[in-house]
Coordinates of C-alpha atoms and ligand atoms in Angstrom, one line a residue:
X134 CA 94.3 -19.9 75.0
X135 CA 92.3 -21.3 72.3
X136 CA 93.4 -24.7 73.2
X137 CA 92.9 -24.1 76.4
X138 CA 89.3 -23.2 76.1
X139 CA 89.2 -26.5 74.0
X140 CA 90.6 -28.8 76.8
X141 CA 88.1 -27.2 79.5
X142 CA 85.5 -28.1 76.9
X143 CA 86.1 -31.3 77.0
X144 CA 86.4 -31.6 80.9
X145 CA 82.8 -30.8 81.3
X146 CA 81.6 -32.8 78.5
X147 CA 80.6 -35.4 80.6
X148 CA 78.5 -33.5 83.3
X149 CA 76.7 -31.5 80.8
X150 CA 76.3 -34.3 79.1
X151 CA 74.6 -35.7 82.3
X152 CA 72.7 -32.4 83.0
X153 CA 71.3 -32.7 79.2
X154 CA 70.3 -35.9 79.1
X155 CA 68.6 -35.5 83.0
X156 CA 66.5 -32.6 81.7
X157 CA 65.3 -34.8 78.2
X158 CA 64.0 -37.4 80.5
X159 CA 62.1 -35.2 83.2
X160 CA 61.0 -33.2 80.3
X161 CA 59.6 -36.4 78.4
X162 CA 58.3 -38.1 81.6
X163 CA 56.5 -34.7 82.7
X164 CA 54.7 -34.4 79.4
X165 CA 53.7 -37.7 80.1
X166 CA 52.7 -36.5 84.2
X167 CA 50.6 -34.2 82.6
X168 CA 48.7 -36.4 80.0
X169 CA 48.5 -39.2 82.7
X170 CA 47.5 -37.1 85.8
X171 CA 50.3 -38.1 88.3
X172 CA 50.4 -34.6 89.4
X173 CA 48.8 -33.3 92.0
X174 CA 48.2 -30.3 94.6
X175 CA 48.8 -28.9 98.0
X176 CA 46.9 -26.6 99.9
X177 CA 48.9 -24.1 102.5
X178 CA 46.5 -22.1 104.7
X179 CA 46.9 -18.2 105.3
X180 CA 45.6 -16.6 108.5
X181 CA 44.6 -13.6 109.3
X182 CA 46.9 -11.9 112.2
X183 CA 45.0 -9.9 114.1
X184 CA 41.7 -12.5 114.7
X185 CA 43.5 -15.8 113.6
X186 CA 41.1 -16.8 111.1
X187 CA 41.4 -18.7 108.3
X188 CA 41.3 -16.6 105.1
X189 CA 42.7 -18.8 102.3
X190 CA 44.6 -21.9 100.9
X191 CA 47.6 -21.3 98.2
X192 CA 47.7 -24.2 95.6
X193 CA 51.6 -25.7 95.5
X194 CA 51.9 -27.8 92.5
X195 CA 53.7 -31.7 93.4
X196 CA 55.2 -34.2 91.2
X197 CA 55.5 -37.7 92.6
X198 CA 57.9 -39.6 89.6
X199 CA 57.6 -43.2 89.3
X200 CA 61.3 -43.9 89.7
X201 CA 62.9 -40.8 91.2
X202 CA 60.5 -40.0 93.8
X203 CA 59.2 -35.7 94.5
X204 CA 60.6 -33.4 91.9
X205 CA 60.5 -30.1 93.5
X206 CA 58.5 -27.2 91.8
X207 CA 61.4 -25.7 91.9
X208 CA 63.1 -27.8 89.6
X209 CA 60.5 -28.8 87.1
X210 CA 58.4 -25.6 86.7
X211 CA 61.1 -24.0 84.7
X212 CA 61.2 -26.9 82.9
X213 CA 57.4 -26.7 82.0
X214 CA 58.3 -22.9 81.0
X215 CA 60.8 -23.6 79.1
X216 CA 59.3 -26.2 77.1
X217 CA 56.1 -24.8 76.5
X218 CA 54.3 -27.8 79.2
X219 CA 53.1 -24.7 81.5
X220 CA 50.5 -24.3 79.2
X221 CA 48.6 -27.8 79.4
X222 CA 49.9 -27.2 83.2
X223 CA 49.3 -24.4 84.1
X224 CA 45.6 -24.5 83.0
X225 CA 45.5 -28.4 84.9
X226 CA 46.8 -27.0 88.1
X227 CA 43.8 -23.8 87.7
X228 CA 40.9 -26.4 86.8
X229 CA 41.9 -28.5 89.3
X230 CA 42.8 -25.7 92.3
X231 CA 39.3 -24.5 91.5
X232 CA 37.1 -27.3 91.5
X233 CA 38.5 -28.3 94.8
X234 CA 37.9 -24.9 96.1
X235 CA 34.2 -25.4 95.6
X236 CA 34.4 -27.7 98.5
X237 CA 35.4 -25.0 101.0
X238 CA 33.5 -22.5 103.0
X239 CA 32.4 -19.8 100.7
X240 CA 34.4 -17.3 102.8
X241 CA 37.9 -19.1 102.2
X242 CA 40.2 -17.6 99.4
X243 CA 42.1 -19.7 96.9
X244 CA 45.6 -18.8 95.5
X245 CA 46.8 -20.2 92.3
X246 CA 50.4 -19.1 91.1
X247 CA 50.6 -18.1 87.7
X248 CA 54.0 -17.7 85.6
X249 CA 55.3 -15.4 83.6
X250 CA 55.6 -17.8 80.9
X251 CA 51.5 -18.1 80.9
X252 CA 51.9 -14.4 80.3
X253 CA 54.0 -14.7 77.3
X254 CA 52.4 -17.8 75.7
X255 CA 48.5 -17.4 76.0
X256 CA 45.8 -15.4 77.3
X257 CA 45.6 -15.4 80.6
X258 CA 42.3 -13.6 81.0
X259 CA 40.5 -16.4 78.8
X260 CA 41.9 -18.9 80.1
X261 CA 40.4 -17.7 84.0
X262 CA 37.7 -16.9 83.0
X263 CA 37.1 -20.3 81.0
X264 CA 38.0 -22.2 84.0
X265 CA 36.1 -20.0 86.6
X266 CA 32.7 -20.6 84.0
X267 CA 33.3 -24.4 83.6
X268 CA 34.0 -24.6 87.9
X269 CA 31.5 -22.1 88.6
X270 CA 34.0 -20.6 91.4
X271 CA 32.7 -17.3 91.9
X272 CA 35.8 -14.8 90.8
X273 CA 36.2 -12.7 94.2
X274 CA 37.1 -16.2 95.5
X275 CA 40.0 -16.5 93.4
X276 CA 43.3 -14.2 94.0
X277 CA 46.3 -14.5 91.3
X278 CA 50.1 -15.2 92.4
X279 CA 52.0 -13.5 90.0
X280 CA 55.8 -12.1 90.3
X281 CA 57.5 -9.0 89.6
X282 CA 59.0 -10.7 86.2
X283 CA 55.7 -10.9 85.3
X284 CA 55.2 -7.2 85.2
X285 CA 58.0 -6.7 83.9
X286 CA 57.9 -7.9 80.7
X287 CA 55.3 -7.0 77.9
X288 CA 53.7 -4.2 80.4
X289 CA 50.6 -3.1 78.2
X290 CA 49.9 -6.5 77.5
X291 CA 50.4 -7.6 81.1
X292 CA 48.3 -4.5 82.5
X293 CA 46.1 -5.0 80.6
X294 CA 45.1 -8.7 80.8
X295 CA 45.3 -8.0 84.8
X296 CA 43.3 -5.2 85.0
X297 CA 40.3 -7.1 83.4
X298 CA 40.7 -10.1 85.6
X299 CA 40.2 -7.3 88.5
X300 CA 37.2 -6.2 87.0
X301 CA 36.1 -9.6 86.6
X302 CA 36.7 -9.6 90.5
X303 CA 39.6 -11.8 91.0
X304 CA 42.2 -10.7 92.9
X305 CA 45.8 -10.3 92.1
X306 CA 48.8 -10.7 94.5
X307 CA 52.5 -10.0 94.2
X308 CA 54.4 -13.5 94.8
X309 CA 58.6 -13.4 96.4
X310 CA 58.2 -9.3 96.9
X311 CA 61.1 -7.5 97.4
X312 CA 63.3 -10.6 95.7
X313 CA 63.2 -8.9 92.3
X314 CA 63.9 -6.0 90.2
X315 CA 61.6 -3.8 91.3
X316 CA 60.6 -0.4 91.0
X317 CA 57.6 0.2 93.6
X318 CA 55.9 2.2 90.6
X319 CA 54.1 -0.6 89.2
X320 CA 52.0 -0.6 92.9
X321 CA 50.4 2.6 91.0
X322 CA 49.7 1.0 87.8
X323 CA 48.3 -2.2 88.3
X324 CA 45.7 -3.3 90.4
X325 CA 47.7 -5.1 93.2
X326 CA 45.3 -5.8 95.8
X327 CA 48.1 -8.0 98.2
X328 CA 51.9 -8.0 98.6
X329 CA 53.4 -11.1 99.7
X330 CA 56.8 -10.3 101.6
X331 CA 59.5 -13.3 100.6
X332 CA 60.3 -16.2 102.5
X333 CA 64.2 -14.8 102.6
X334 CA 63.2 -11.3 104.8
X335 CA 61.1 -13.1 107.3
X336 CA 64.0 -16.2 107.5
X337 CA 66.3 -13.4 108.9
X338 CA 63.6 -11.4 111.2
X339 CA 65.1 -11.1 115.4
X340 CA 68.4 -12.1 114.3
X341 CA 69.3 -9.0 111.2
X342 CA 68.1 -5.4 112.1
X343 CA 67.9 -4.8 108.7
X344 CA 65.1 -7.4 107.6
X345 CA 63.3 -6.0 110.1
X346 CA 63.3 -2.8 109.4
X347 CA 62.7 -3.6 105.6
X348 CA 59.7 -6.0 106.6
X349 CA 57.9 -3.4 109.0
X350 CA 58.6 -0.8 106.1
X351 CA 56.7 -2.6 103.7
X352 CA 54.1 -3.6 106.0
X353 CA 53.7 0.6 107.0
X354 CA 53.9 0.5 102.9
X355 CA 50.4 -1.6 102.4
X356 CA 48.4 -0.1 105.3
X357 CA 49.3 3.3 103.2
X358 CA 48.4 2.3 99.7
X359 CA 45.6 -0.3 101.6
X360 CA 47.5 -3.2 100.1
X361 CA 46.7 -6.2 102.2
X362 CA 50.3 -7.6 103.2
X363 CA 50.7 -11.2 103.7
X364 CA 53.9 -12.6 105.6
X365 CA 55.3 -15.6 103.6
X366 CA 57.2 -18.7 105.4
X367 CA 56.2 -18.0 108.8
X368 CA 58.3 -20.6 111.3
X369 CA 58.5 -19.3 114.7
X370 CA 56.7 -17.7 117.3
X371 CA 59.0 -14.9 117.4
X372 CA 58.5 -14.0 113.9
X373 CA 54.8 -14.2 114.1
X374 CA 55.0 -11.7 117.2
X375 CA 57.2 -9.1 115.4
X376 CA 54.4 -8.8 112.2
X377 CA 51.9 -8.8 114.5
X378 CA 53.0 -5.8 116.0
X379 CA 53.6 -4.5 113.2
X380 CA 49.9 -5.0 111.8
X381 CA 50.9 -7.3 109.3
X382 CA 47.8 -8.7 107.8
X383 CA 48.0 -12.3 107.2
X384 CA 50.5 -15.3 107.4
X385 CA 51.3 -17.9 105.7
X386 CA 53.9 -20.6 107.3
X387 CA 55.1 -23.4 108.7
X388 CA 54.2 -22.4 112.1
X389 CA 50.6 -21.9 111.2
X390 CA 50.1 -25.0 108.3
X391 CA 52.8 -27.3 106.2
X392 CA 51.3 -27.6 102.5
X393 CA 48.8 -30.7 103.0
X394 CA 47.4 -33.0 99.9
X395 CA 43.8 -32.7 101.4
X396 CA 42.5 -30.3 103.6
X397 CA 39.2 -30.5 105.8
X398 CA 36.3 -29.2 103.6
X399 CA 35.0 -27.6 106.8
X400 CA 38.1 -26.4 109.2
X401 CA 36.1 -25.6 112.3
X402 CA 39.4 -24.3 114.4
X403 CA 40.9 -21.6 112.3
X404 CA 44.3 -20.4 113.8
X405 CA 45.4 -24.6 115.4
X406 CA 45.5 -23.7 119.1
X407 CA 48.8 -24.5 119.9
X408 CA 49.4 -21.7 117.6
X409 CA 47.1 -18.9 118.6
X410 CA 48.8 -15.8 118.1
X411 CA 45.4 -13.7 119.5
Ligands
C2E1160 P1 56.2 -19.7 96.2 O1 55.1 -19.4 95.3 O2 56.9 -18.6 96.9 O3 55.6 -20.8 97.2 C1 56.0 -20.8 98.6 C2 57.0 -21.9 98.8 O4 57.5 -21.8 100.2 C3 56.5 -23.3 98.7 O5 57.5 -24.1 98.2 C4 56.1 -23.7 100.1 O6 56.0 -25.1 100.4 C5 57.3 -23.1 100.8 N1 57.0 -22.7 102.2 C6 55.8 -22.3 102.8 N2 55.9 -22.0 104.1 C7 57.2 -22.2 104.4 C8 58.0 -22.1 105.6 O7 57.5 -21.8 106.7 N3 59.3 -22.5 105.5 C9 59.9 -22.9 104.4 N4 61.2 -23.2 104.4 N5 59.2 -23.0 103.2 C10 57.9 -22.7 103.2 P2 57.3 -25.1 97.0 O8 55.9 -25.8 97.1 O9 58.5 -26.0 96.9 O10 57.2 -24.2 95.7 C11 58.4 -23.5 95.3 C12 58.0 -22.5 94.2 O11 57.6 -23.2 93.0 C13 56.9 -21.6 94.5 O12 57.3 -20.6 95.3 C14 56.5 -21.2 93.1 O13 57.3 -20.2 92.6 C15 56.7 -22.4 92.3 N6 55.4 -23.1 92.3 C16 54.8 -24.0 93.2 N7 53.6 -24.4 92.7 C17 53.4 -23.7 91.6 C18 52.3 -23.7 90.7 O14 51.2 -24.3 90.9 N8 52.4 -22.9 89.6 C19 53.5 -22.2 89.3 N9 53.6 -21.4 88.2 N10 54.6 -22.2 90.2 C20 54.5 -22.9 91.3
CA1161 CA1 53.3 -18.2 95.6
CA1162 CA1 56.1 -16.6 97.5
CA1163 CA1 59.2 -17.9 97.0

C-alpha cells in the first residue's frame, strides 16, 4: 500500500507542481496589481421591484493581467485571503468604491463586499470609518456585503465590530444566503438589515418547485422580521415575475444591468425600459 501511495505521489507531481507554481506567480503579479493600480471596479445596479427604481450599485472587484488576460474574483480573491493581500485590497477596493460613489445621486446605495478574512486580520470598523472620513460618503449610503462565514467565526468579535458600524449607520447585508451553514438565529443577533437570496435558488426558479418554494419562503421570511430581501442573478423575465409576486424587494441581475466599468453619474431612466417590470 505504502508503495502504492508513493507511486500516486509521484503521478501528480507534475500537475501540482503546475498548480503551485501558477498560484506563486498570480500571487506575486497581484501584489504587484495592487501596488501598481491595475485593478479596477464594476458597478451592478439593484432595483427596486415594486416601482423599478434604481436603489444601488454593488462594487465587483476586476483584475485585467498583463499576459493572461481577466482573472476572475473568483479565483484570485482567495488568493488575496490567503496571502494576507486582502488587506492592502480590500481597503483599495473600499477607498476606491466610495469615492466613486460621491459622484451618484445622493439617494443611490453603494455595496462593497467584505471578507471574512478582513474580519480575522484587522479592524473592520476602523478601517470604514477611516475611509468613509477621508471620502466623506455619508455612512447610511454605504451597506456591507458580508457572508454567513463571516458570522460564523469569532462571533463576539464579529458582532461586535457590526453592530457599531450599524450605529454608525451603514448598513449590513447578508451576501450567497441560504449557500452556507446557516442557522437563521444569527437574523436575531446581528443587525442584518438585507438578505441577499443566492444566484443558485433564483437559476432554478419555473423549472424546480422546490427553489420556489424556498425563495418565496425567505422572501415571506424578510417582510416578517422587515429584512429588506434582494433577489441576486436575475436573468429572465419569468424570474423577475415570480419575486415580484411574491413582494420581493429589490433585484439585482443580468436582466436588469451586466456589471459595467463606469456607470452614468446621473441615470435618468431607472428600471431600462425594455425591462420594466411595473
Ligand atoms: P457575489 O458577491 O455573490 O457577486 C455576484 C456575482 O454574480 C458577480 O460575479 C456578478 O458578476 C455575478 N452576477 C450578477 N448578476 C448575474 C446574473 O444575472 N447571472 C450570472 N450568471 N451572474 C451574475 P463576480 O464579479 O465574478 O464575483 C464573484 C464573487 O467574487 C462575488 O460573488 C464575491 O464573492 C467575490 N468578489 C467580487 N468582488 C469582490 C470584492 O470587491 N471583494 C470581495 N471580498 N469579494 C469580491
Ligand atoms: Ca456580493
Ligand atoms: Ca452574492
Ligand atoms: Ca455568489
Amino acid at each position: 500500500a505504502k508503495q502504492d501511495g508513493r507511486n500516486t505521489f509521484r503521478f501528480f507531481e507534475p500537475a501540482m507542481d503546475a498548480a503551485l507554481q501558477r498560484r506563486r506567480r498570480l500571487e506575486h503579479d497581484l501584489r504587484n496589481a495592487i501596488r501598481k493600480n491595475q485593478l479596477y471596479l464594476d458597478y451592478q445596479p439593484q432595483f427596486g421591484l415594486s416601482e423599478g427604481q434604481l436603489t444601488g450599485y454593488e462594487a465587483l472587484v476586476r483584475w485585467w493581467h498583463p499576459t493572461e488576460g481577466e482573472i476572475p474574483p473568483s479565483t484570485f480573491v482567495p488568493i488575496a485571503e490567503e496571502t494576507g493581500l486582502i488587506v492592502p485590497l480590500g481597503e483599495w477596493i473600499l477607498k476606491t468604491a466610495c469615492t466613486y460613489a460621491l459622484g451618484w445621486p445622493s439617494d443611490t446605495k453603494l455595496a462593497v463586499n467584505l471578507s471574512p478574512a478582513q474580519f480575522k486580520t484587522q479592524d473592520v470598523f476602523d478601517l470604514v470609518r477611516r475611509v468613509l472620513v477621508e471620502t466623506g460618503l455619508e455612512p447610511e449610503r454605504l451597506e456591507l456585503e458580508i457572508t454567513e462565514s463571516t458570522i460564523l467565526q469569532n462571533t463576539d468579535q464579529v458582532i461586535e465590530t457590526l453592530s457599531r458600524l450599524d450605529q454608525l449607520g451603514v448598513s449590513i447585508a447578508m451576501d450567497d444566503f441560504g449557500t452556507g451553514y446557516s442557522s437563521l438565529s444569527y437574523l436575531t443577533r446581528f443587525p442584518v438589515r438585507k438578505i441577499k437570496i443566492d444566484r443558485s435558488f433564483i437559476d432554478t426558479l419555473g423549472t424546480n418547485e422546490q427553489t420556489s418554494a424556498i425563495v418565496s419562503s425567505i422572501v415571506g421570511l424578510g417582510q416578517s422580521l422587515h429584512v429588506t430581501i434582494t433577489a441576486e442573478g436575475v436573468e429572465t423575465e419569468g424570474q423577475a415575475a415570480m419575486l415580484k409576486r411574491w413582494g420581493c424587494d429589490q433585484v439585482q441581475g443580468y436582466y436588469y444591468g451586466r456589471p459595467e466599468a463606469e456607470v452614468p453619474a446621473n441615470p435618468l431612466e431607472d428600471v431600462p425600459l425594455d425591462r420594466n417590470v411595473a
